[in-house]
mmCIF file of N, CA and C in Angstrom:
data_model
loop_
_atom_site.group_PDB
_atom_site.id
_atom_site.type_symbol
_atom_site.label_atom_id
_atom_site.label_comp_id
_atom_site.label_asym_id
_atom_site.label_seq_id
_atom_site.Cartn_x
_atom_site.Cartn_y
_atom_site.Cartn_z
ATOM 1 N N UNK A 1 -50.116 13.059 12.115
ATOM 2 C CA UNK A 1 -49.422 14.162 11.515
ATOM 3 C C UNK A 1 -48.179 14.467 12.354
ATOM 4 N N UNK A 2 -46.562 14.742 11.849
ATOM 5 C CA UNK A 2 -45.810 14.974 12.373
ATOM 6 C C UNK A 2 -45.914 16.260 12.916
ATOM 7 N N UNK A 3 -45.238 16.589 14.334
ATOM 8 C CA UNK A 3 -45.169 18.278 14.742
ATOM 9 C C UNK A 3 -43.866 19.085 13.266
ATOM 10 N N UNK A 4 -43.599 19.793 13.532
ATOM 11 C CA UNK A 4 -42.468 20.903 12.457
ATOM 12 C C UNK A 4 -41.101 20.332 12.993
ATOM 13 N N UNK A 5 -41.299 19.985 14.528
ATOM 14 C CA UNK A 5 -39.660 19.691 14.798
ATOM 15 C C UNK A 5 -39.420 18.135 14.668
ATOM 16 N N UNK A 6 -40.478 17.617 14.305
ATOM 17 C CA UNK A 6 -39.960 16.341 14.157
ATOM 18 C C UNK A 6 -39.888 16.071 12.363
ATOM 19 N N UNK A 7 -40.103 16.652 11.558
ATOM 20 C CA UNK A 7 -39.951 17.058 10.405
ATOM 21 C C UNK A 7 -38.686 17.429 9.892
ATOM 22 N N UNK A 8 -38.405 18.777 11.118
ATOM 23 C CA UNK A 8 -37.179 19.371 10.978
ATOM 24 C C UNK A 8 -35.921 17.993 10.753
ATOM 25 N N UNK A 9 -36.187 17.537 12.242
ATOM 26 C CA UNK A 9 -35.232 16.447 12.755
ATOM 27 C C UNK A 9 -35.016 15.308 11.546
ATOM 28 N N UNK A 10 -35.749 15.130 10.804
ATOM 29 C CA UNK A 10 -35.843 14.000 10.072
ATOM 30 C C UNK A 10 -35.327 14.772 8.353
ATOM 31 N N UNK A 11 -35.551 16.011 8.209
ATOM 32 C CA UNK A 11 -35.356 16.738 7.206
ATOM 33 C C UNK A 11 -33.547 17.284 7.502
ATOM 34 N N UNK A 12 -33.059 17.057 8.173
ATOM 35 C CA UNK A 12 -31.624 17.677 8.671
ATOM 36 C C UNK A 12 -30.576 16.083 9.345
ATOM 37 N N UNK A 13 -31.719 15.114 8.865
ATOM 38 C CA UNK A 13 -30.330 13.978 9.385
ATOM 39 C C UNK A 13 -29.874 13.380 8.322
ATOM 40 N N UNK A 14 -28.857 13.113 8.573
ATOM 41 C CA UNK A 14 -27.815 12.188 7.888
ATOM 42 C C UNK A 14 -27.112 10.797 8.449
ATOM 43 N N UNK A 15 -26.561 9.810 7.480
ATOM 44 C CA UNK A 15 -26.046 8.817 7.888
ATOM 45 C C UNK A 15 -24.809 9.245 7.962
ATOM 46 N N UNK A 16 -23.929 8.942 9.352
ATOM 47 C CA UNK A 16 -22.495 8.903 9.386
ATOM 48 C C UNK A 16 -21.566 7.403 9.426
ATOM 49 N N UNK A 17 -20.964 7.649 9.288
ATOM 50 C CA UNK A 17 -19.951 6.099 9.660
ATOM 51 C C UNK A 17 -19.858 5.676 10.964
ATOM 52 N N UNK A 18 -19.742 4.616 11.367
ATOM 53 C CA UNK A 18 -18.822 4.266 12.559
ATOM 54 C C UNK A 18 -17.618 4.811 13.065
ATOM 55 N N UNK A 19 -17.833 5.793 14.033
ATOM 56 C CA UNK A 19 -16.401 5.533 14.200
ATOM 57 C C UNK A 19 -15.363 4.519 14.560
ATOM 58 N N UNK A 20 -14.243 4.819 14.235
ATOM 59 C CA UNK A 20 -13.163 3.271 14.193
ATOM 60 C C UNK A 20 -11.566 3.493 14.809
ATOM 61 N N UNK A 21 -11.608 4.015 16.105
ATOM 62 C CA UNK A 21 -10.513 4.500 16.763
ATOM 63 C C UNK A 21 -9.389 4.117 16.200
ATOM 64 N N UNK A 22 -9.403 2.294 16.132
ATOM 65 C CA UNK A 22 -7.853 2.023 15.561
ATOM 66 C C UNK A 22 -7.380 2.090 14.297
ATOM 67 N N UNK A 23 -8.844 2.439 13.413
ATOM 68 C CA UNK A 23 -8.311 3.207 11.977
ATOM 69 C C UNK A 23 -7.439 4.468 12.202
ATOM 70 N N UNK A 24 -8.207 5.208 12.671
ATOM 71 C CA UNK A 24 -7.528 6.620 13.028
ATOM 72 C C UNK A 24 -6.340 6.730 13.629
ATOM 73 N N UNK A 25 -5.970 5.854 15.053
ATOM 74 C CA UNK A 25 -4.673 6.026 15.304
ATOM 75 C C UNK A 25 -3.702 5.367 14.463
ATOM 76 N N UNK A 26 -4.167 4.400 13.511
ATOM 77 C CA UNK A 26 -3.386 3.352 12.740
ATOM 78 C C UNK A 26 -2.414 4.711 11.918
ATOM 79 N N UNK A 27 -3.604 5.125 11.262
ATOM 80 C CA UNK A 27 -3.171 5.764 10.387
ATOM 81 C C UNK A 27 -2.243 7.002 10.694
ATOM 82 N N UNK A 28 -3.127 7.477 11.657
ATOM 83 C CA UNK A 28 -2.234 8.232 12.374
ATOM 84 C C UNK A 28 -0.210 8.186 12.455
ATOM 85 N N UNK A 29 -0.507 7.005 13.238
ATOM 86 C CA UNK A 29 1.129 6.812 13.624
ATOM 87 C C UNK A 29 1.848 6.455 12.286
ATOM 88 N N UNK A 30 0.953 5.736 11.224
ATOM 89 C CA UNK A 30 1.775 5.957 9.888
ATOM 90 C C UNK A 30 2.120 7.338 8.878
ATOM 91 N N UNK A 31 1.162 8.075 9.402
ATOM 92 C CA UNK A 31 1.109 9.720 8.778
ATOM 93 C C UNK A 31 3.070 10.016 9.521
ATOM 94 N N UNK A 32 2.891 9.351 10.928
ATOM 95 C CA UNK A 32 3.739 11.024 11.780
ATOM 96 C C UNK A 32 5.074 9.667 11.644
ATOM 97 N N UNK A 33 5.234 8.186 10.840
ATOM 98 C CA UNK A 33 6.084 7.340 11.080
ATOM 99 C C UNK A 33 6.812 7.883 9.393
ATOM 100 N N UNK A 34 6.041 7.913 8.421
ATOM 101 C CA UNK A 34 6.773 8.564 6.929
ATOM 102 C C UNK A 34 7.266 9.731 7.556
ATOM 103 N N UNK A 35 6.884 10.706 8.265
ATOM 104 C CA UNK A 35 7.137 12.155 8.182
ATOM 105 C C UNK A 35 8.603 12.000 8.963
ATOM 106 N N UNK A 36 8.378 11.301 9.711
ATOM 107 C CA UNK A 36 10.200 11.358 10.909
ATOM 108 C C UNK A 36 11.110 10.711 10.265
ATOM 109 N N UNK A 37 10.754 9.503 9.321
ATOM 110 C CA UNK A 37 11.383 8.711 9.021
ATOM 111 C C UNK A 37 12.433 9.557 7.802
ATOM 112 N N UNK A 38 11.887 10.325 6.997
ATOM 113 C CA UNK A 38 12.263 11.467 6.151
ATOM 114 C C UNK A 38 13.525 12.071 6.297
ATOM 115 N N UNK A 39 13.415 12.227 7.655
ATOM 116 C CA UNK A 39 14.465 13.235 8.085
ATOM 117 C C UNK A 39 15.860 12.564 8.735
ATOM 118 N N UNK A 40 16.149 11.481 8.985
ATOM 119 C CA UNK A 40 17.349 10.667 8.785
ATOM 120 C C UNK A 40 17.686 10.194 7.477
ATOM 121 N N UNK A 41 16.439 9.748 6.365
ATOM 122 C CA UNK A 41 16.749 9.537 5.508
ATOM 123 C C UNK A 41 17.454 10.465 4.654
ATOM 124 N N UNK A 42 17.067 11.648 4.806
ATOM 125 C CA UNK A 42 17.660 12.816 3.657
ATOM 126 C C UNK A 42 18.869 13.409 4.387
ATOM 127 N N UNK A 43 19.054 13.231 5.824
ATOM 128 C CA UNK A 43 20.262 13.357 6.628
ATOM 129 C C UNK A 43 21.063 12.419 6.034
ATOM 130 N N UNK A 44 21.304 11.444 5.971
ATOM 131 C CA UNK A 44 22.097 10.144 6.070
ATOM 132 C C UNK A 44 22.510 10.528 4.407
ATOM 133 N N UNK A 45 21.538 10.591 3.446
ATOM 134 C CA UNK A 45 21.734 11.071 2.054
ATOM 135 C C UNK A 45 22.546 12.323 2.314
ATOM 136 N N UNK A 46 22.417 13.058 2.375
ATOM 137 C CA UNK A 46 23.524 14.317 2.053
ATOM 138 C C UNK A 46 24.674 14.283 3.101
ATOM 139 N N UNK A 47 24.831 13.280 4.273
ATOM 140 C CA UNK A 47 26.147 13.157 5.293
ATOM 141 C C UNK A 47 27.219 11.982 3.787
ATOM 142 N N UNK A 48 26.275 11.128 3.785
ATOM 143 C CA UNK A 48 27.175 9.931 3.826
ATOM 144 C C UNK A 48 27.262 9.863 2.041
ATOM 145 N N UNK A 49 26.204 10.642 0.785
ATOM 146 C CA UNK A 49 25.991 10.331 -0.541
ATOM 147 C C UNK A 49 25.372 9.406 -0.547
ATOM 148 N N UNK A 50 25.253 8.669 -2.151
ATOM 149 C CA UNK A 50 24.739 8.271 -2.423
ATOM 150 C C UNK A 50 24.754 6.548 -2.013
ATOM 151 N N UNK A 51 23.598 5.958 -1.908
ATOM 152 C CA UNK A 51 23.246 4.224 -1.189
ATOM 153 C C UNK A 51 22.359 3.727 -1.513
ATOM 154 N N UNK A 52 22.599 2.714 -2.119
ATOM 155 C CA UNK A 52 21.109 1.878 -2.924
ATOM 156 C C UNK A 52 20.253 1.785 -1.670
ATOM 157 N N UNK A 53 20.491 1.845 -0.634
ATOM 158 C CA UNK A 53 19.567 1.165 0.573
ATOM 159 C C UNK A 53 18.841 2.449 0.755
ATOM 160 N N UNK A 54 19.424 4.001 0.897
ATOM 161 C CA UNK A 54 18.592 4.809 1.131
ATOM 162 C C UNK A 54 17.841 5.340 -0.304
ATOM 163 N N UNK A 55 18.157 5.367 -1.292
ATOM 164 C CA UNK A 55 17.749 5.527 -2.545
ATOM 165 C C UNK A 55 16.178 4.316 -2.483
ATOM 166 N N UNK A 56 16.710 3.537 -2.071
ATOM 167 C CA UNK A 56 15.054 2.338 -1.869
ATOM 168 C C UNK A 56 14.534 3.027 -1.102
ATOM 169 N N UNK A 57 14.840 3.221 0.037
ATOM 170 C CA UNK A 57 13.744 4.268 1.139
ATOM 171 C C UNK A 57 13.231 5.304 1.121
ATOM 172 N N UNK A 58 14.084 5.889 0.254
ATOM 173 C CA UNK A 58 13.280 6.985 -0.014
ATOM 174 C C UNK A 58 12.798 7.090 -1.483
ATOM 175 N N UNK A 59 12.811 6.122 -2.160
ATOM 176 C CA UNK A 59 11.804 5.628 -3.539
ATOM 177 C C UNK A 59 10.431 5.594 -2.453
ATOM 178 N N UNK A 60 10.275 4.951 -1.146
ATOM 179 C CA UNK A 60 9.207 4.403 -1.296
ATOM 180 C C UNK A 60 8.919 5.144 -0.025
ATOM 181 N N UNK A 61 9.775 6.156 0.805
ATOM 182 C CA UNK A 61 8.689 6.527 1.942
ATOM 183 C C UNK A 61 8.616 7.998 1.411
ATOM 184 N N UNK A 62 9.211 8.819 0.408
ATOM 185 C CA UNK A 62 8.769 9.907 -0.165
ATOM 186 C C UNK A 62 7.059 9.884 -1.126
ATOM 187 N N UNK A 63 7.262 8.791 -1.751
ATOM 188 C CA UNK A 63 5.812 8.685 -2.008
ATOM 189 C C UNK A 63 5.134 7.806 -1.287
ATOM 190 N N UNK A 64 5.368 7.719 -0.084
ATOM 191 C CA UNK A 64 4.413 7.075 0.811
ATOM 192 C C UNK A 64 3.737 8.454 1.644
ATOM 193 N N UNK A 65 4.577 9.259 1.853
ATOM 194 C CA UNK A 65 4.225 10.603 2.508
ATOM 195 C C UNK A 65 3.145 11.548 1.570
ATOM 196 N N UNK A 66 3.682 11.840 0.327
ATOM 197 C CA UNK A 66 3.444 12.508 -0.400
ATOM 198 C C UNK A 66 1.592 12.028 -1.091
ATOM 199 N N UNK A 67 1.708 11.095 -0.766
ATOM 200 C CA UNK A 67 0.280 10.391 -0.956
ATOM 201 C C UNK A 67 -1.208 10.652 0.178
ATOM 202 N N UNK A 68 -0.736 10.539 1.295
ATOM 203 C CA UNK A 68 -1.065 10.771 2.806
ATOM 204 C C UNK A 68 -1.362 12.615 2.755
ATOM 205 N N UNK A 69 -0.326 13.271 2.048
ATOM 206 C CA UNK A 69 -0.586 14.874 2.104
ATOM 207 C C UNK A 69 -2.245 14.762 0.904
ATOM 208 N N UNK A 70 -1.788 14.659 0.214
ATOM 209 C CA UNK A 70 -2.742 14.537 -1.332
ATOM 210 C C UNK A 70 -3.978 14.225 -0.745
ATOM 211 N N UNK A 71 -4.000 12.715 0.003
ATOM 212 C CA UNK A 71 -5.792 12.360 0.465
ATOM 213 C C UNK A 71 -5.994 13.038 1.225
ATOM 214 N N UNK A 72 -5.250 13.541 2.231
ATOM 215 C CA UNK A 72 -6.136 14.178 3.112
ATOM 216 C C UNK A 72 -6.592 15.896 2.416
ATOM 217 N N UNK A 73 -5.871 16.362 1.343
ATOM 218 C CA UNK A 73 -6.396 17.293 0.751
ATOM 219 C C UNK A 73 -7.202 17.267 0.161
ATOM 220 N N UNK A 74 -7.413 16.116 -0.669
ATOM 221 C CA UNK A 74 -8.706 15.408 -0.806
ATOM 222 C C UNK A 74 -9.825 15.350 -0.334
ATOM 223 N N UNK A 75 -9.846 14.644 1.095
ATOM 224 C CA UNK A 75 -10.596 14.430 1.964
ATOM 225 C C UNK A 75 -11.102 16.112 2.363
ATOM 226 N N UNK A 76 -10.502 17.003 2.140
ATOM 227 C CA UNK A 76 -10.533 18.143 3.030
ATOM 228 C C UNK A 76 -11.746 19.204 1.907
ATOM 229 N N UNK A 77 -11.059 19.007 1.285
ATOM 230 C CA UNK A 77 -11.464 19.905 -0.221
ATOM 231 C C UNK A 77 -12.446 19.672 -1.175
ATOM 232 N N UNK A 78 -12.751 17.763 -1.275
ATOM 233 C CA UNK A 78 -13.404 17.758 -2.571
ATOM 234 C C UNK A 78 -14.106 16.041 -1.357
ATOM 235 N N UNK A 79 -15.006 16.598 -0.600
ATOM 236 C CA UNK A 79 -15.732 16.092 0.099
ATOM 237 C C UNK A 79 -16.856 15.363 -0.604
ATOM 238 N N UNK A 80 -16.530 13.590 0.214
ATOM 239 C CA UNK A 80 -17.693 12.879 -0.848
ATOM 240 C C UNK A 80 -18.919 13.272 -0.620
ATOM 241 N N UNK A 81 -19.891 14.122 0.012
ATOM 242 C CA UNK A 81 -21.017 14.664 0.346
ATOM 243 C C UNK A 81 -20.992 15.490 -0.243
ATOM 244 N N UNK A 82 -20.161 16.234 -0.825
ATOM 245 C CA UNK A 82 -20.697 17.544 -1.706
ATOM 246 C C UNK A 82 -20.467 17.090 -3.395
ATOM 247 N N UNK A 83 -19.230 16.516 -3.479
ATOM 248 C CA UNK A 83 -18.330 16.552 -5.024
ATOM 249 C C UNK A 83 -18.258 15.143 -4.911
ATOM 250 N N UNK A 84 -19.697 13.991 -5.116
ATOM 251 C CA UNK A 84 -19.406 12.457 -4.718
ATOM 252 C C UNK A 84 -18.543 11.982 -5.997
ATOM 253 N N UNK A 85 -18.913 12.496 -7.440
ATOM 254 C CA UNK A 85 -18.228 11.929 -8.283
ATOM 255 C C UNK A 85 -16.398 12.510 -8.370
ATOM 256 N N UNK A 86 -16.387 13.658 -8.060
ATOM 257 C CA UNK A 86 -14.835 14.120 -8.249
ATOM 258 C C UNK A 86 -14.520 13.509 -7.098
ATOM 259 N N UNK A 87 -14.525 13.513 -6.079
ATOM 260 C CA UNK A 87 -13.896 12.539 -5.225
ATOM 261 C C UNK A 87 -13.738 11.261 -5.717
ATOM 262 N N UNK A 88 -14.302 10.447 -5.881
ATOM 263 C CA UNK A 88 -14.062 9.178 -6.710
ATOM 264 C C UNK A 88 -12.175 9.131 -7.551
ATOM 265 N N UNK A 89 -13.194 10.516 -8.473
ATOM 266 C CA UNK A 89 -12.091 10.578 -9.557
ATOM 267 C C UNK A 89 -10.959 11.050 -9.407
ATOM 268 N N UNK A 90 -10.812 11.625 -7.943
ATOM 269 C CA UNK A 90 -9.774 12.612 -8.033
ATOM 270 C C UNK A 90 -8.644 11.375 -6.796
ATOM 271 N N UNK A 91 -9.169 10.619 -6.052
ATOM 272 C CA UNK A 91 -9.017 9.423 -5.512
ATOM 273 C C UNK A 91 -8.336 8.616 -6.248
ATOM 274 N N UNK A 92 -8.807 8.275 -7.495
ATOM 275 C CA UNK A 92 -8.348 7.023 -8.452
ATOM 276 C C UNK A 92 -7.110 7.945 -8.980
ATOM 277 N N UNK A 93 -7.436 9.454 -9.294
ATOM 278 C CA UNK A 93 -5.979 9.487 -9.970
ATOM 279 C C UNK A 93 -5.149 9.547 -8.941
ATOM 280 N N UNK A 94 -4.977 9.681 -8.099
ATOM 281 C CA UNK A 94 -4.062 9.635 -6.646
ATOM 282 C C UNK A 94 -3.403 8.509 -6.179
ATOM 283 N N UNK A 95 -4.459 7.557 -6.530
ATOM 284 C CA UNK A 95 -3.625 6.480 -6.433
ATOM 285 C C UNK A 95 -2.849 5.839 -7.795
ATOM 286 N N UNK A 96 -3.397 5.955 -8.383
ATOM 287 C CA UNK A 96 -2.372 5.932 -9.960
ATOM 288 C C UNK A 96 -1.583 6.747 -10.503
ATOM 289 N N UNK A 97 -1.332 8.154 -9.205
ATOM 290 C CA UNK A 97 -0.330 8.588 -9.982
ATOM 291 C C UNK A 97 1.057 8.083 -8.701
ATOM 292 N N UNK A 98 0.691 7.893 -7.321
ATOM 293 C CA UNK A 98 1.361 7.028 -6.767
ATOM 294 C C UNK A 98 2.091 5.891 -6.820
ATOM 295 N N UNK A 99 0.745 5.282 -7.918
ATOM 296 C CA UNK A 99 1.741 4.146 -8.497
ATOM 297 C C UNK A 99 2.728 4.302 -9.393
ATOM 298 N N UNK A 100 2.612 5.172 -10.022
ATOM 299 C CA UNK A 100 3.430 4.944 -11.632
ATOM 300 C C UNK A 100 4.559 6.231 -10.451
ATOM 301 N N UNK A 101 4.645 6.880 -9.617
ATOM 302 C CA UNK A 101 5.736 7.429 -9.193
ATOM 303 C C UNK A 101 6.672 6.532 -8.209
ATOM 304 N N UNK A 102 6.020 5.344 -7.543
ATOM 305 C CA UNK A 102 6.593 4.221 -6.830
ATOM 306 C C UNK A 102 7.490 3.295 -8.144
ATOM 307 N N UNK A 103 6.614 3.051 -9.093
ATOM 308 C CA UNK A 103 7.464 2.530 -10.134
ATOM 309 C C UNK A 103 8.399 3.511 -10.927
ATOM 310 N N UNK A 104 8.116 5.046 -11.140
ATOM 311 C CA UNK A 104 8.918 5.395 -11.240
ATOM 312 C C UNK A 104 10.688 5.503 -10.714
ATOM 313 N N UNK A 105 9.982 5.322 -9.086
ATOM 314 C CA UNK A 105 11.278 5.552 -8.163
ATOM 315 C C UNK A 105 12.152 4.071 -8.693
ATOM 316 N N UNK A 106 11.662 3.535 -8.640
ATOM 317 C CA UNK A 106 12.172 2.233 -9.056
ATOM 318 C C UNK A 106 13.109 1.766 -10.175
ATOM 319 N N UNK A 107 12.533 1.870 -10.686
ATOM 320 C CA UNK A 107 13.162 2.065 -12.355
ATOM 321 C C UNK A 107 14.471 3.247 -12.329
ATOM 322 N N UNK A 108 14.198 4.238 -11.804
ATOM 323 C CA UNK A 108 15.302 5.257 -11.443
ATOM 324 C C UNK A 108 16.301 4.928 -10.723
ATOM 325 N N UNK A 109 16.065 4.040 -9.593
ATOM 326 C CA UNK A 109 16.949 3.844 -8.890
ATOM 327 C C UNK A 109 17.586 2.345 -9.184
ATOM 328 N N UNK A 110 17.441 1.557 -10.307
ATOM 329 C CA UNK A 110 17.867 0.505 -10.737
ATOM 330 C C UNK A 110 18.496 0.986 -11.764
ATOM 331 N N UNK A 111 17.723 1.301 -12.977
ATOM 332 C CA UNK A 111 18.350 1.228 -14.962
ATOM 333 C C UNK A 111 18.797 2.940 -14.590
ATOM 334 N N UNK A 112 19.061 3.771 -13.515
ATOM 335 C CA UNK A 112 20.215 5.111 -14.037
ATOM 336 C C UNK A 112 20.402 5.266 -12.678
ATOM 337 N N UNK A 113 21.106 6.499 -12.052
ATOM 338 C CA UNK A 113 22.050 6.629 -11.298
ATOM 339 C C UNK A 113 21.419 6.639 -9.411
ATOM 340 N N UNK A 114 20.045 7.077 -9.292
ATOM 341 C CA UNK A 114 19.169 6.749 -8.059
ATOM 342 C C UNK A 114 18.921 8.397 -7.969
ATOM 343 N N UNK A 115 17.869 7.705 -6.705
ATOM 344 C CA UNK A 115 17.794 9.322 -6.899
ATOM 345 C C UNK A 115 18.822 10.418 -6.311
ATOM 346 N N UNK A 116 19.813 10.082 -4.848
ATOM 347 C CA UNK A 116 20.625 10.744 -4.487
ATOM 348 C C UNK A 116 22.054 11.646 -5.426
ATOM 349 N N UNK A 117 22.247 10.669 -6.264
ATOM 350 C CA UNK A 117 22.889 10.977 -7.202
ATOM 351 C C UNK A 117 22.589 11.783 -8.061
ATOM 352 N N UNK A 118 21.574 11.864 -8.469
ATOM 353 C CA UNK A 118 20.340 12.284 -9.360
ATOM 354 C C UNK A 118 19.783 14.103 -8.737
ATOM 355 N N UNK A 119 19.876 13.902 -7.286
ATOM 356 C CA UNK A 119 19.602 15.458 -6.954
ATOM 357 C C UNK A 119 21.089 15.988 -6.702
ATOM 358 N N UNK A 120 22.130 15.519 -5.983
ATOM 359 C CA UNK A 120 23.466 16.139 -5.891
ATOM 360 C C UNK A 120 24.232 16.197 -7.781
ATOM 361 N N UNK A 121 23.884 15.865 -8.669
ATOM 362 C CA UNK A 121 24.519 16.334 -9.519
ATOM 363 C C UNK A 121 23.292 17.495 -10.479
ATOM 364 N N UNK A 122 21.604 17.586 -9.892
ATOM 365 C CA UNK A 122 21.146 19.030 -10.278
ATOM 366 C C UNK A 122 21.540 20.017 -9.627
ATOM 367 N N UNK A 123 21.894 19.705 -8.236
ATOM 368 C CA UNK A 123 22.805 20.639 -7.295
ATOM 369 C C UNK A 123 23.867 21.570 -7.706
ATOM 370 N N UNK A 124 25.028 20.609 -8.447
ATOM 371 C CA UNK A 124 26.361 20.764 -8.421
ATOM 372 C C UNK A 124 26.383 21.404 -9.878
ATOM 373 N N UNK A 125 24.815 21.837 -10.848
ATOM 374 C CA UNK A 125 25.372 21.284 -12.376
ATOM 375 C C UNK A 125 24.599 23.150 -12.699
#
């Protein structure tokens, strides 16, 4: 027969993950590498106008950032231990709405004017 605390102990555990240091710093230095990178980019955009080269960069490190905010609100809010299926779901749309805004940027910044152009004339208008 078990004692109550070894009951307890076995009634209150859970499986965790591994931790994985160089996941975490990986990700890490890519969280704080979109976030700096931002801020020359949108400098350089409003010093110098509009540039297919920064219009690409920031097609793709604005929703590279903006993705990184989202999961970890995710992660924060709609926890796979409590909400296993909305996490799933709320995951998949995150990444599909990432995609179709990466292809959005794309398409914007090829077949009409990019995006720099695109915010200095809602600016000016």
């Amino acid at each position: 027969m078990l004692s109550s605390t070894a009951v307890t102990a076995k009634a209150n555990s859970t499986t965790a993950h591994t931790p994985d240091r160089l996941h975490g710093s990986l990700h890490w230095d890519i969280e704080r590498a979109a976030s700096v990178a931002l801020v020359p980019l949108i400098a350089s955009q409003l010093a110098f106008g509009a540039s297919p080269v920064t219009d690409t960069l920031l097609g793709v490190v604005l929703p590279l950032h903006l993705h990184i905010g989202f999961g970890a609100c995710i992660t924060d809010y709609f926890n796979t231990r409590k909400t296993p299926i909305l996490n799933k779901l709320m995951t998949a749309t995150l990444y599909a709405s990432t995609a179709g805004v990466l292809v959005g940027c794309y398409q914007f910044n090829t077949n009409d004017v990019g995006l720099t152009e695109f915010i200095s004339r809602t600016w000016t208008a």
